[in-house]
Short mmCIF file of C-alpha atoms and ligand atoms in Angstrom, two decimals:
data_model
loop_
_atom_site.label_atom_id
_atom_site.label_comp_id
_atom_site.label_asym_id
_atom_site.label_seq_id
_atom_site.Cartn_x
_atom_site.Cartn_y
_atom_site.Cartn_z
CA MET A 1 -38.88 -31.05 8.35
CA THR A 2 -38.23 -29.32 11.68
CA THR A 3 -37.01 -25.76 11.42
CA GLU A 4 -35.28 -24.06 14.29
CA THR A 5 -34.65 -20.37 13.94
CA GLN A 6 -31.55 -19.15 15.73
CA GLN A 7 -31.82 -15.38 16.31
CA SER A 8 -28.60 -13.40 16.46
CA THR A 9 -27.44 -12.88 20.04
CA ASP A 10 -23.78 -11.79 20.20
CA GLY A 11 -22.14 -8.93 18.37
CA GLY A 12 -24.16 -9.43 15.24
CA GLY A 13 -25.63 -6.05 15.87
CA VAL A 14 -29.31 -5.45 15.70
CA ALA A 15 -30.39 -6.04 12.14
CA THR A 16 -33.25 -3.90 11.02
CA SER A 17 -36.29 -6.05 10.37
CA GLY A 18 -35.91 -8.02 7.18
CA GLU A 19 -32.17 -7.30 7.00
CA THR A 20 -31.38 -10.94 7.68
CA LEU A 21 -30.23 -14.03 5.84
CA THR A 22 -32.27 -17.16 6.40
CA VAL A 23 -30.02 -20.19 6.12
CA THR A 24 -31.22 -23.76 6.20
CA ASP A 25 -28.65 -26.41 7.05
CA ASN A 26 -29.83 -29.36 5.00
CA ARG A 27 -27.70 -31.69 7.11
CA THR A 28 -29.99 -31.04 10.11
CA GLY A 29 -33.02 -29.30 8.66
CA ARG A 30 -32.41 -26.40 11.07
CA THR A 31 -32.95 -22.82 9.86
CA TYR A 32 -30.95 -19.85 11.05
CA GLU A 33 -31.62 -16.10 10.82
CA ILE A 34 -28.36 -14.24 10.37
CA PRO A 35 -28.33 -10.41 10.57
CA ILE A 36 -27.07 -8.52 7.53
CA GLN A 37 -25.25 -5.32 8.47
CA ASP A 38 -23.37 -2.98 6.12
CA GLY A 39 -23.67 -5.52 3.33
CA THR A 40 -21.96 -8.21 5.39
CA ILE A 41 -22.74 -11.00 7.81
CA ARG A 42 -20.49 -11.67 10.76
CA ALA A 43 -18.55 -14.88 10.08
CA THR A 44 -18.85 -15.76 13.76
CA GLU A 45 -22.63 -16.00 13.28
CA LEU A 46 -21.98 -19.10 11.16
CA ARG A 47 -20.45 -20.85 14.17
CA LYS A 48 -24.01 -21.49 15.38
CA ILE A 49 -24.58 -23.79 12.42
CA LYS A 50 -23.56 -27.20 13.76
CA VAL A 51 -24.49 -30.82 13.21
CA ASP A 52 -23.96 -31.69 16.89
CA ASP A 53 -22.61 -30.19 20.11
CA ASP A 54 -19.05 -31.34 19.36
CA ASP A 55 -19.10 -29.50 16.04
CA PHE A 56 -16.95 -26.30 16.00
CA GLY A 57 -19.55 -24.78 13.72
CA LEU A 58 -19.28 -23.40 10.22
CA MET A 59 -16.56 -20.96 9.15
CA THR A 60 -15.99 -19.08 5.90
CA TYR A 61 -13.15 -20.11 3.61
CA ASP A 62 -11.82 -17.14 1.65
CA PRO A 63 -8.26 -17.49 0.26
CA ALA A 64 -6.73 -14.01 -0.38
CA TYR A 65 -9.81 -12.49 1.29
CA MET A 66 -11.64 -11.99 -2.02
CA ALA A 67 -14.96 -11.38 -0.23
CA THR A 68 -14.01 -10.67 3.37
CA ALA A 69 -14.14 -7.32 5.19
CA SER A 70 -11.44 -7.31 7.87
CA CYS A 71 -12.39 -4.07 9.58
CA ARG A 72 -14.53 -0.98 9.65
CA SER A 73 -12.62 2.03 8.37
CA ALA A 74 -13.40 5.70 7.81
CA ILE A 75 -10.14 6.53 6.07
CA THR A 76 -10.35 5.70 2.35
CA TYR A 77 -13.31 4.97 0.11
CA ILE A 78 -12.90 3.19 -3.24
CA ASP A 79 -15.64 2.43 -5.76
CA GLY A 80 -13.93 -0.02 -8.08
CA ASP A 81 -16.66 -0.05 -10.71
CA ARG A 82 -16.84 3.73 -10.99
CA GLY A 83 -13.12 4.39 -10.53
CA ILE A 84 -13.70 6.54 -7.44
CA LEU A 85 -11.06 7.13 -4.74
CA GLU A 86 -11.62 9.45 -1.74
CA TYR A 87 -9.44 10.14 1.33
CA ARG A 88 -11.73 10.94 4.29
CA GLY A 89 -14.44 11.72 1.71
CA TYR A 90 -12.33 14.11 -0.38
CA PRO A 91 -12.00 13.07 -4.07
CA ILE A 92 -8.40 12.22 -4.97
CA GLU A 93 -8.64 14.56 -7.98
CA GLN A 94 -9.27 17.58 -5.70
CA LEU A 95 -6.49 16.65 -3.30
CA ALA A 96 -3.98 16.07 -6.12
CA GLU A 97 -4.93 19.45 -7.59
CA ASN A 98 -5.04 21.56 -4.42
CA SER A 99 -3.27 19.87 -1.52
CA THR A 100 0.22 18.86 -0.43
CA TYR A 101 1.41 15.49 0.79
CA LEU A 102 1.88 16.70 4.37
CA GLU A 103 -1.61 18.18 4.39
CA VAL A 104 -3.03 14.91 3.02
CA ALA A 105 -1.06 12.98 5.64
CA TYR A 106 -2.65 15.20 8.30
CA LEU A 107 -6.10 14.58 6.77
CA LEU A 108 -5.64 10.80 6.68
CA ILE A 109 -4.26 10.63 10.22
CA HIS A 110 -6.47 13.21 11.97
CA GLY A 111 -9.62 12.78 9.88
CA HIS A 112 -10.03 16.42 8.93
CA LEU A 113 -8.19 19.08 6.92
CA PRO A 114 -5.90 21.16 9.18
CA SER A 115 -6.26 24.85 9.97
CA ARG A 116 -3.35 27.03 8.93
CA GLN A 117 -1.98 26.87 12.50
CA GLU A 118 -2.42 23.07 12.69
CA LEU A 119 -0.66 22.60 9.36
CA ASP A 120 2.22 24.90 10.28
CA GLU A 121 2.73 23.01 13.57
CA TRP A 122 2.51 19.66 11.76
CA ASP A 123 4.98 20.78 9.10
CA HIS A 124 7.36 22.14 11.75
CA MET A 125 7.28 18.98 13.88
CA ILE A 126 7.97 16.78 10.86
CA THR A 127 10.73 19.06 9.59
CA ILE A 128 12.64 18.99 12.88
CA HIS A 129 12.54 15.18 13.02
CA THR A 130 14.02 14.42 9.59
CA PHE A 131 17.46 13.39 10.92
CA VAL A 132 18.23 9.80 11.90
CA HIS A 133 20.67 8.48 14.49
CA GLU A 134 24.22 8.38 13.15
CA ASN A 135 24.32 4.62 13.77
CA VAL A 136 21.80 4.24 10.93
CA LYS A 137 24.53 5.22 8.48
CA GLU A 138 26.81 2.56 9.91
CA PHE A 139 24.39 -0.33 9.48
CA MET A 140 23.43 0.98 6.05
CA GLN A 141 27.13 0.62 5.19
CA GLY A 142 26.81 -3.06 6.06
CA PHE A 143 24.67 -3.74 3.00
CA ARG A 144 26.29 -4.93 -0.24
CA TYR A 145 27.26 -2.06 -2.54
CA ASP A 146 24.42 -3.01 -4.91
CA ALA A 147 21.77 -3.86 -2.31
CA HIS A 148 18.20 -3.21 -3.48
CA PRO A 149 17.10 0.03 -1.75
CA MET A 150 13.71 -1.45 -0.87
CA GLY A 151 15.45 -4.21 1.10
CA MET A 152 17.52 -1.55 2.84
CA LEU A 153 14.41 0.52 3.62
CA LEU A 154 12.63 -2.56 4.97
CA ALA A 155 15.53 -3.25 7.35
CA SER A 156 16.03 0.38 8.34
CA VAL A 157 12.40 1.05 9.25
CA GLY A 158 12.35 -2.03 11.45
CA ALA A 159 15.67 -0.98 12.98
CA LEU A 160 14.15 2.34 14.10
CA SER A 161 12.25 0.34 16.73
CA THR A 162 15.61 -0.27 18.43
CA PHE A 163 16.41 3.44 18.51
CA TYR A 164 13.05 4.34 20.06
CA PRO A 165 12.20 1.48 22.47
CA GLU A 166 9.58 3.70 24.14
CA ALA A 167 7.51 3.26 20.96
CA SER A 168 6.30 -0.09 22.29
CA ALA A 169 3.98 1.86 24.64
CA ILE A 170 1.37 1.92 21.89
CA LYS A 171 -1.53 2.62 24.26
CA ASP A 172 -0.03 6.01 25.16
CA PRO A 173 -1.41 8.64 22.72
CA GLU A 174 1.55 10.98 23.20
CA VAL A 175 4.06 8.19 22.55
CA ARG A 176 2.07 7.17 19.45
CA TYR A 177 2.02 10.75 18.18
CA THR A 178 5.81 11.11 18.52
CA GLN A 179 6.36 7.93 16.48
CA VAL A 180 3.89 9.16 13.84
CA ILE A 181 5.93 12.33 13.42
CA ARG A 182 9.22 10.38 13.35
CA LEU A 183 7.96 7.90 10.73
CA LEU A 184 6.70 10.57 8.36
CA ALA A 185 9.85 12.65 8.90
CA LYS A 186 12.43 9.89 8.61
CA MET A 187 11.05 7.70 5.81
CA PRO A 188 12.42 10.02 3.08
CA THR A 189 15.78 10.22 4.88
CA LEU A 190 16.09 6.42 5.10
CA ALA A 191 14.98 6.13 1.45
CA ALA A 192 17.53 8.69 0.31
CA PHE A 193 20.32 7.08 2.35
CA ALA A 194 19.49 3.73 0.72
CA TYR A 195 19.68 5.35 -2.72
CA ARG A 196 22.99 7.06 -1.97
CA HIS A 197 24.46 3.79 -0.67
CA ASN A 198 23.25 1.99 -3.80
CA ARG A 199 24.94 4.68 -5.90
CA GLY A 200 28.15 4.71 -3.85
CA MET A 201 27.64 8.37 -2.98
CA PRO A 202 27.99 10.14 0.39
CA TYR A 203 24.82 10.60 2.40
CA VAL A 204 23.16 14.01 2.19
CA TYR A 205 21.65 15.27 5.42
CA PRO A 206 18.11 16.72 5.43
CA ASP A 207 17.84 20.42 4.62
CA ASN A 208 15.19 21.81 6.90
CA ASP A 209 14.77 24.95 4.80
CA LEU A 210 13.16 22.87 2.07
CA SER A 211 9.65 21.45 1.58
CA TYR A 212 9.02 17.74 2.14
CA PRO A 213 9.44 16.76 -1.54
CA ALA A 214 12.24 19.26 -2.19
CA ASN A 215 14.18 17.98 0.82
CA PHE A 216 13.87 14.43 -0.52
CA LEU A 217 15.14 15.51 -3.96
CA SER A 218 18.02 17.32 -2.24
CA MET A 219 19.00 14.21 -0.24
CA ILE A 220 18.87 12.22 -3.49
CA TYR A 221 20.59 14.52 -5.96
CA LYS A 222 22.78 17.02 -4.05
CA VAL A 223 26.45 16.60 -4.90
CA ALA A 224 28.99 19.39 -4.40
CA GLU A 225 26.67 22.41 -4.53
CA LEU A 226 26.09 24.20 -1.24
CA LYS A 227 22.31 24.00 -1.63
CA TYR A 228 20.26 21.83 -3.98
CA ASN A 229 17.27 23.64 -5.40
CA ALA A 230 14.88 21.33 -7.24
CA ASP A 231 12.86 22.63 -10.15
CA PRO A 232 9.48 23.60 -8.57
CA ARG A 233 7.66 21.61 -11.29
CA LEU A 234 9.50 18.43 -10.30
CA GLU A 235 8.99 19.20 -6.60
CA ARG A 236 5.23 19.54 -7.25
CA ALA A 237 5.06 16.41 -9.41
CA LEU A 238 6.75 14.35 -6.67
CA ASP A 239 4.39 15.80 -4.03
CA VAL A 240 1.40 14.80 -6.17
CA LEU A 241 2.83 11.28 -6.56
CA PHE A 242 3.19 11.02 -2.77
CA ILE A 243 -0.46 12.16 -2.42
CA LEU A 244 -1.68 9.58 -4.95
CA HIS A 245 0.15 6.77 -3.13
CA ALA A 246 -0.84 7.85 0.38
CA ASP A 247 -3.55 5.28 1.11
CA HIS A 248 -5.73 2.70 -0.60
CA GLU A 249 -7.91 1.03 2.06
CA GLN A 250 -7.14 -2.63 2.88
CA ASN A 251 -4.51 -3.41 0.23
CA CYS A 252 -1.92 -6.13 0.80
CA SER A 253 0.65 -3.96 2.61
CA THR A 254 -1.91 -2.13 4.76
CA SER A 255 -3.43 -5.47 5.75
CA ALA A 256 0.09 -6.58 6.73
CA VAL A 257 0.52 -3.46 8.89
CA ARG A 258 -2.84 -4.04 10.57
CA SER A 259 -2.21 -7.74 11.14
CA VAL A 260 1.31 -7.30 12.53
CA GLY A 261 0.20 -4.22 14.49
CA SER A 262 -2.65 -6.23 16.06
CA SER A 263 -0.04 -8.07 18.16
CA GLN A 264 0.57 -4.66 19.82
CA VAL A 265 4.13 -4.45 18.49
CA ASP A 266 5.63 -0.97 18.01
CA PRO A 267 4.67 0.97 14.84
CA TYR A 268 8.13 0.75 13.24
CA SER A 269 7.93 -3.07 13.23
CA ALA A 270 4.33 -2.99 11.97
CA ILE A 271 5.18 -0.59 9.16
CA ALA A 272 8.30 -2.58 8.27
CA ALA A 273 5.84 -5.42 7.54
CA GLY A 274 4.02 -3.05 5.20
CA VAL A 275 7.27 -2.19 3.42
CA ALA A 276 7.94 -5.92 3.02
CA ALA A 277 4.52 -6.57 1.47
CA LEU A 278 4.80 -3.53 -0.81
CA TYR A 279 8.15 -4.85 -2.10
CA GLY A 280 6.36 -7.65 -3.98
CA PRO A 281 6.04 -7.39 -7.79
CA LEU A 282 2.26 -7.85 -7.63
CA HIS A 283 1.95 -4.85 -5.31
CA GLY A 284 4.25 -1.85 -4.96
CA GLY A 285 7.05 -3.58 -6.84
CA ALA A 286 4.90 -3.49 -9.98
CA ASN A 287 6.07 0.01 -10.93
CA GLU A 288 9.64 -1.29 -11.17
CA GLN A 289 8.44 -4.26 -13.26
CA VAL A 290 6.49 -1.93 -15.59
CA LEU A 291 9.67 -0.09 -16.54
CA ARG A 292 11.58 -3.34 -17.02
CA MET A 293 8.68 -4.60 -19.18
CA LEU A 294 8.58 -1.42 -21.30
CA ARG A 295 12.35 -1.53 -21.80
CA ARG A 296 12.07 -5.17 -22.88
CA ILE A 297 9.31 -4.32 -25.39
CA GLU A 298 11.53 -1.48 -26.52
CA HIS A 299 9.51 -0.39 -29.58
CA LYS A 300 5.85 0.09 -30.56
CA ASP A 301 6.23 -2.49 -33.32
CA ASN A 302 6.86 -5.15 -30.66
CA VAL A 303 3.65 -4.42 -28.73
CA PRO A 304 1.33 -6.79 -30.65
CA ASP A 305 3.65 -9.77 -30.08
CA PHE A 306 4.07 -8.86 -26.42
CA VAL A 307 0.29 -8.64 -25.92
CA LYS A 308 -0.05 -12.01 -27.66
CA GLY A 309 2.36 -13.47 -25.10
CA VAL A 310 0.35 -11.99 -22.23
CA LYS A 311 -2.87 -13.45 -23.59
CA ALA A 312 -1.14 -16.82 -23.93
CA GLY A 313 -0.37 -16.62 -20.22
CA ASN A 314 3.39 -16.24 -20.67
CA GLU A 315 3.44 -13.20 -18.39
CA ARG A 316 1.32 -10.42 -16.99
CA LEU A 317 0.93 -6.91 -18.36
CA MET A 318 2.48 -5.24 -15.35
CA GLY A 319 0.73 -2.06 -14.23
CA PHE A 320 -2.61 -3.44 -15.44
CA GLY A 321 -5.41 -4.97 -13.43
CA HIS A 322 -6.60 -4.47 -9.88
CA ARG A 323 -8.43 -6.42 -7.20
CA VAL A 324 -10.86 -3.56 -6.62
CA TYR A 325 -10.78 -1.28 -9.67
CA LYS A 326 -12.72 -2.85 -12.53
CA ASN A 327 -12.49 0.51 -14.25
CA TYR A 328 -9.65 2.93 -14.86
CA ASP A 329 -7.63 3.57 -11.66
CA PRO A 330 -8.27 7.31 -11.09
CA ARG A 331 -4.67 7.70 -9.93
CA ALA A 332 -3.36 6.44 -13.27
CA LYS A 333 -5.23 9.19 -15.09
CA ILE A 334 -3.74 11.88 -12.85
CA ILE A 335 -0.23 10.45 -13.15
CA GLN A 336 -0.52 10.21 -16.93
CA ARG A 337 -1.30 13.93 -17.02
CA ALA A 338 1.53 14.72 -14.58
CA CYS A 339 3.97 13.04 -16.98
CA TYR A 340 3.63 16.01 -19.31
CA ASP A 341 4.39 18.50 -16.52
CA VAL A 342 7.58 16.63 -15.69
CA PHE A 343 8.57 16.29 -19.33
CA GLU A 344 8.46 20.11 -19.65
CA VAL A 345 11.55 20.05 -17.43
CA THR A 346 13.21 16.75 -18.20
CA GLY A 347 12.32 16.27 -21.84
CA THR A 348 9.95 13.52 -22.92
CA ASN A 349 10.52 9.87 -22.20
CA PRO A 350 9.98 7.62 -25.24
CA LEU A 351 8.67 4.96 -22.87
CA LEU A 352 5.55 7.10 -22.38
CA ASP A 353 4.65 6.78 -26.05
CA LEU A 354 5.24 3.04 -25.77
CA ALA A 355 3.04 2.84 -22.65
CA LEU A 356 0.27 4.82 -24.36
CA GLU A 357 0.40 2.45 -27.35
CA LEU A 358 0.35 -0.56 -25.02
CA GLU A 359 -2.65 0.88 -23.16
CA LYS A 360 -4.47 1.65 -26.41
CA ILE A 361 -4.02 -1.88 -27.78
CA ALA A 362 -4.85 -3.56 -24.46
CA LEU A 363 -8.03 -1.53 -23.90
CA GLU A 364 -9.32 -2.57 -27.33
CA ASP A 365 -8.55 -6.25 -26.77
CA GLU A 366 -11.26 -8.67 -25.60
CA TYR A 367 -8.86 -10.48 -23.22
CA PHE A 368 -8.38 -7.33 -21.14
CA ILE A 369 -11.92 -6.05 -21.61
CA GLU A 370 -13.62 -9.20 -20.37
CA ARG A 371 -11.28 -9.37 -17.39
CA LYS A 372 -11.80 -5.64 -16.74
CA LEU A 373 -8.08 -4.98 -16.77
CA TYR A 374 -7.20 -1.29 -16.85
CA PRO A 375 -4.02 0.63 -16.07
CA ASN A 376 -3.45 0.94 -12.34
CA VAL A 377 -1.41 3.41 -10.31
CA ASP A 378 1.83 1.63 -11.21
CA PHE A 379 1.46 1.80 -14.99
CA TYR A 380 2.58 5.40 -15.45
CA SER A 381 4.27 6.22 -12.15
CA GLY A 382 7.51 4.52 -13.17
CA ILE A 383 7.71 6.69 -16.28
CA ILE A 384 7.66 9.81 -14.15
CA TYR A 385 10.14 8.40 -11.68
CA GLU A 386 12.49 7.52 -14.53
CA ALA A 387 12.09 11.03 -15.97
CA LEU A 388 13.06 12.35 -12.51
CA GLY A 389 16.25 10.35 -12.88
CA MET A 390 15.36 7.64 -10.37
CA PRO A 391 16.70 4.13 -10.96
CA VAL A 392 13.96 1.47 -11.22
CA GLU A 393 15.00 -0.04 -7.89
CA MET A 394 13.87 3.18 -6.21
CA PHE A 395 10.33 3.07 -7.60
CA PRO A 396 8.81 0.89 -4.83
CA VAL A 397 10.76 2.99 -2.30
CA LEU A 398 8.99 6.13 -3.57
CA PHE A 399 5.69 4.27 -3.29
CA ALA A 400 6.57 3.43 0.35
CA ILE A 401 7.29 7.07 1.22
CA GLY A 402 3.81 8.09 0.06
CA ARG A 403 2.06 5.07 1.62
CA THR A 404 3.60 5.74 5.04
CA ALA A 405 0.81 8.23 5.84
CA GLY A 406 -1.86 5.63 5.05
CA TRP A 407 -0.13 2.85 6.94
CA ILE A 408 0.06 5.13 9.99
CA ALA A 409 -3.59 6.20 9.72
CA GLN A 410 -4.76 2.59 9.36
CA TRP A 411 -2.53 1.44 12.25
CA LEU A 412 -3.93 4.15 14.53
CA GLU A 413 -7.51 3.29 13.51
CA MET A 414 -6.88 -0.39 14.22
CA ILE A 415 -5.50 0.33 17.70
CA ASP A 416 -8.53 2.41 18.66
CA ASP A 417 -11.05 -0.03 17.14
CA GLN A 418 -12.72 -1.82 20.08
CA GLU A 419 -13.87 -4.59 17.74
CA GLN A 420 -10.31 -5.53 16.83
CA LYS A 421 -8.04 -7.98 18.64
CA ILE A 422 -4.96 -9.96 17.64
CA SER A 423 -5.36 -11.15 14.05
CA ARG A 424 -5.42 -14.95 13.98
CA PRO A 425 -7.30 -16.64 11.10
CA ARG A 426 -8.39 -20.31 11.26
CA GLN A 427 -7.59 -22.97 8.61
CA ILE A 428 -8.88 -26.05 6.86
CA TYR A 429 -6.44 -28.78 7.90
CA THR A 430 -5.50 -31.05 4.98
CA GLY A 431 -2.50 -32.87 6.46
CA PRO A 432 -2.17 -36.35 7.99
CA ARG A 433 -3.22 -37.28 11.56
CA GLY A 434 -2.08 -39.87 14.12
CA GLN A 435 1.45 -40.30 12.79
CA GLN A 436 3.81 -42.49 14.90
CA TYR A 437 7.46 -41.34 15.27
CA VAL A 438 9.97 -43.72 13.58
CA PRO A 439 13.62 -43.62 14.74
CA ILE A 440 15.93 -42.49 11.93
CA SER A 441 17.73 -45.88 12.05
CA GLU A 442 14.47 -47.51 10.96
CA ARG A 443 13.46 -45.05 8.17
C1 SDX B 1 -1.09 -2.07 -6.43
O1 SDX B 1 -4.85 -3.52 -3.62
C2 SDX B 1 -4.45 -2.33 -3.85
O2 SDX B 1 -5.13 -1.35 -3.58
C3 SDX B 1 -3.07 -2.22 -4.45
C4 SDX B 1 -2.63 -0.83 -4.88
C5 SDX B 1 -2.48 0.12 -3.72
O3 SDX B 1 -2.59 1.34 -3.94
O4 SDX B 1 -2.17 -0.37 -2.59
O5 SDX B 1 -3.56 -0.29 -5.80
C6 SDX B 1 -1.26 -0.88 -5.56
O6 SDX B 1 -0.60 -3.06 -5.98
C7 SDX B 1 -1.61 -2.02 -7.84
C8 SDX B 1 -1.43 -3.38 -8.59
C9 SDX B 1 0.00 -3.45 -9.07
N1 SDX B 1 0.26 -4.82 -9.63
C10 SDX B 1 0.40 -5.03 -10.93
O7 SDX B 1 0.24 -4.17 -11.78
C11 SDX B 1 0.80 -6.45 -11.29
C12 SDX B 1 -0.06 -6.93 -12.45
N2 SDX B 1 -1.45 -7.05 -12.00
C13 SDX B 1 -1.88 -8.34 -11.58
O8 SDX B 1 -0.96 -9.25 -11.09
C14 SDX B 1 -3.26 -8.36 -10.94
O9 SDX B 1 -4.09 -7.63 -11.74
C15 SDX B 1 -3.41 -7.89 -9.50
C16 SDX B 1 -2.46 -8.58 -8.61
C17 SDX B 1 -3.21 -6.42 -9.42
C18 SDX B 1 -4.83 -8.23 -9.07
O10 SDX B 1 -4.95 -9.58 -9.13
P1 SDX B 1 -6.33 -10.35 -8.77
O11 SDX B 1 -7.40 -9.39 -8.39
O12 SDX B 1 -6.02 -11.44 -7.83
O13 SDX B 1 -6.76 -10.91 -10.15
P2 SDX B 1 -6.34 -12.33 -10.68
O14 SDX B 1 -4.86 -12.52 -10.51
O15 SDX B 1 -7.26 -13.34 -10.11
O16 SDX B 1 -6.62 -12.18 -12.26
C19 SDX B 1 -7.94 -12.33 -12.77
C20 SDX B 1 -7.73 -12.67 -14.23
C21 SDX B 1 -6.77 -13.84 -14.44
O17 SDX B 1 -7.09 -14.42 -15.69
P3 SDX B 1 -7.84 -15.87 -15.72
O18 SDX B 1 -7.03 -16.79 -14.83
O19 SDX B 1 -9.22 -15.58 -15.14
O20 SDX B 1 -7.82 -16.27 -17.15
O21 SDX B 1 -7.10 -11.56 -14.90
C22 SDX B 1 -5.81 -11.96 -15.35
C23 SDX B 1 -5.42 -13.20 -14.58
O22 SDX B 1 -4.52 -14.00 -15.35
N3 SDX B 1 -4.93 -10.85 -15.06
C24 SDX B 1 -4.00 -10.40 -15.87
C25 SDX B 1 -3.42 -9.31 -15.22
N4 SDX B 1 -4.02 -9.13 -14.05
C26 SDX B 1 -4.95 -10.09 -13.94
N5 SDX B 1 -3.60 -10.82 -17.11
C27 SDX B 1 -2.59 -10.12 -17.67
N6 SDX B 1 -1.99 -9.03 -17.09
C28 SDX B 1 -2.38 -8.61 -15.88
N7 SDX B 1 -1.78 -7.57 -15.34
#
């Protein structure tokens, strides 16, 4: 049997000796040495494996990217087996305890914690950009009275690209920075306007005297009072929720932002794609579905029958399971604790007891244990949002506000990554070939 060893030549990096995969193609008897780097092999290395010169070469086939790294990133680290989440190396528990959302946004986007002067400048720039063009109110009015606020947010974020056409100059660092500030500043305003439209209430303009979370609560809840002052415990709980939702490496919506952004479109359009992906019930829309599920279960006595239905495949236990976490989502633990802080102000929410009972039963059940299904970030967040008085339709919108910092950080990293280019996967073609057109009169 002849063996031909193909040594890596392009882009495969220089594997340290022994860090290679030896592959034998039994169709030809040829052997290939493929470098292993960072626990991966470059898929393009497989293109060398051919049966003849006309052969395109091997590819990988990985529906839903179960085992495919799409990029190198220094932003967020997750260890799914140990339930570890770090933003730029800082444990999420420390950031939730000590930081603010705007400081975490700075960390994610700049890669380091800000000095006092840097944070004050960052906070000031975001605060003075919270207003949106008056035309935004007019097209918001065009939505049905009961339009889902996530659909309105999706449309409004994309529409911002028409108000700031200069944003398409994505190679200009100063232009990029201005859009970063605008996105962080205006996302809560757009979200609040969508809520107020959905509730048939007048829009509340941003109050630049208030903190980021307090300003959002003011734009949501202010009615006739001259100034809306949120309870500081609720303001803090919302800030922690924004921190916990800020980034999560290459999740569905971030991958959408990176893929759409790889065409070099403006950041508003790229992040609108992220909002669209997050809207889905398997992703950011899960928190809304958790509340609907808990309301449907209604009482602890109904939990065993509900769990039986899940195990029979009738439906999923929303808020449970994760592609990466095969242990408890660290964010869920923090949110569960934050529930009690919020309930000090709002009074308890009976759905929490129901959720705790559901979690207890599920975590003792073989079906969930063998599939390593644990509560994820969405399981308890909806309970807090409901305690804050938010309607379920707003839950994915609140997720989007927090995730905006991560989407921005990932978009910026993608633009500066010299290894990246326009995202364009290949396919396995399964359709017919050589069809002959038949005039409709003969069909
Ligand atoms: C988020 O990726 C991220 O980082 C996302 C996120 C972020 O911060 O960006 O963390 C936010 O989206 C959290 C996830 C929110 N979604 C939900 O809570 C919806 C319910 N969860 C599932 O739909 C599911 O767990 C996913 C979508 C989260 C993960 O799905 P996977 O990894 O593709 O797993 P799978 O669908 O292949 O399921 C594996 C098995 C299957 O059973 P079998 O076919 O092997 O018998 O587990 C079962 C599934 O049926 N399963 C569930 C389940 N989740 C998976 N069974 C019941 N209830 C569930 N929730």
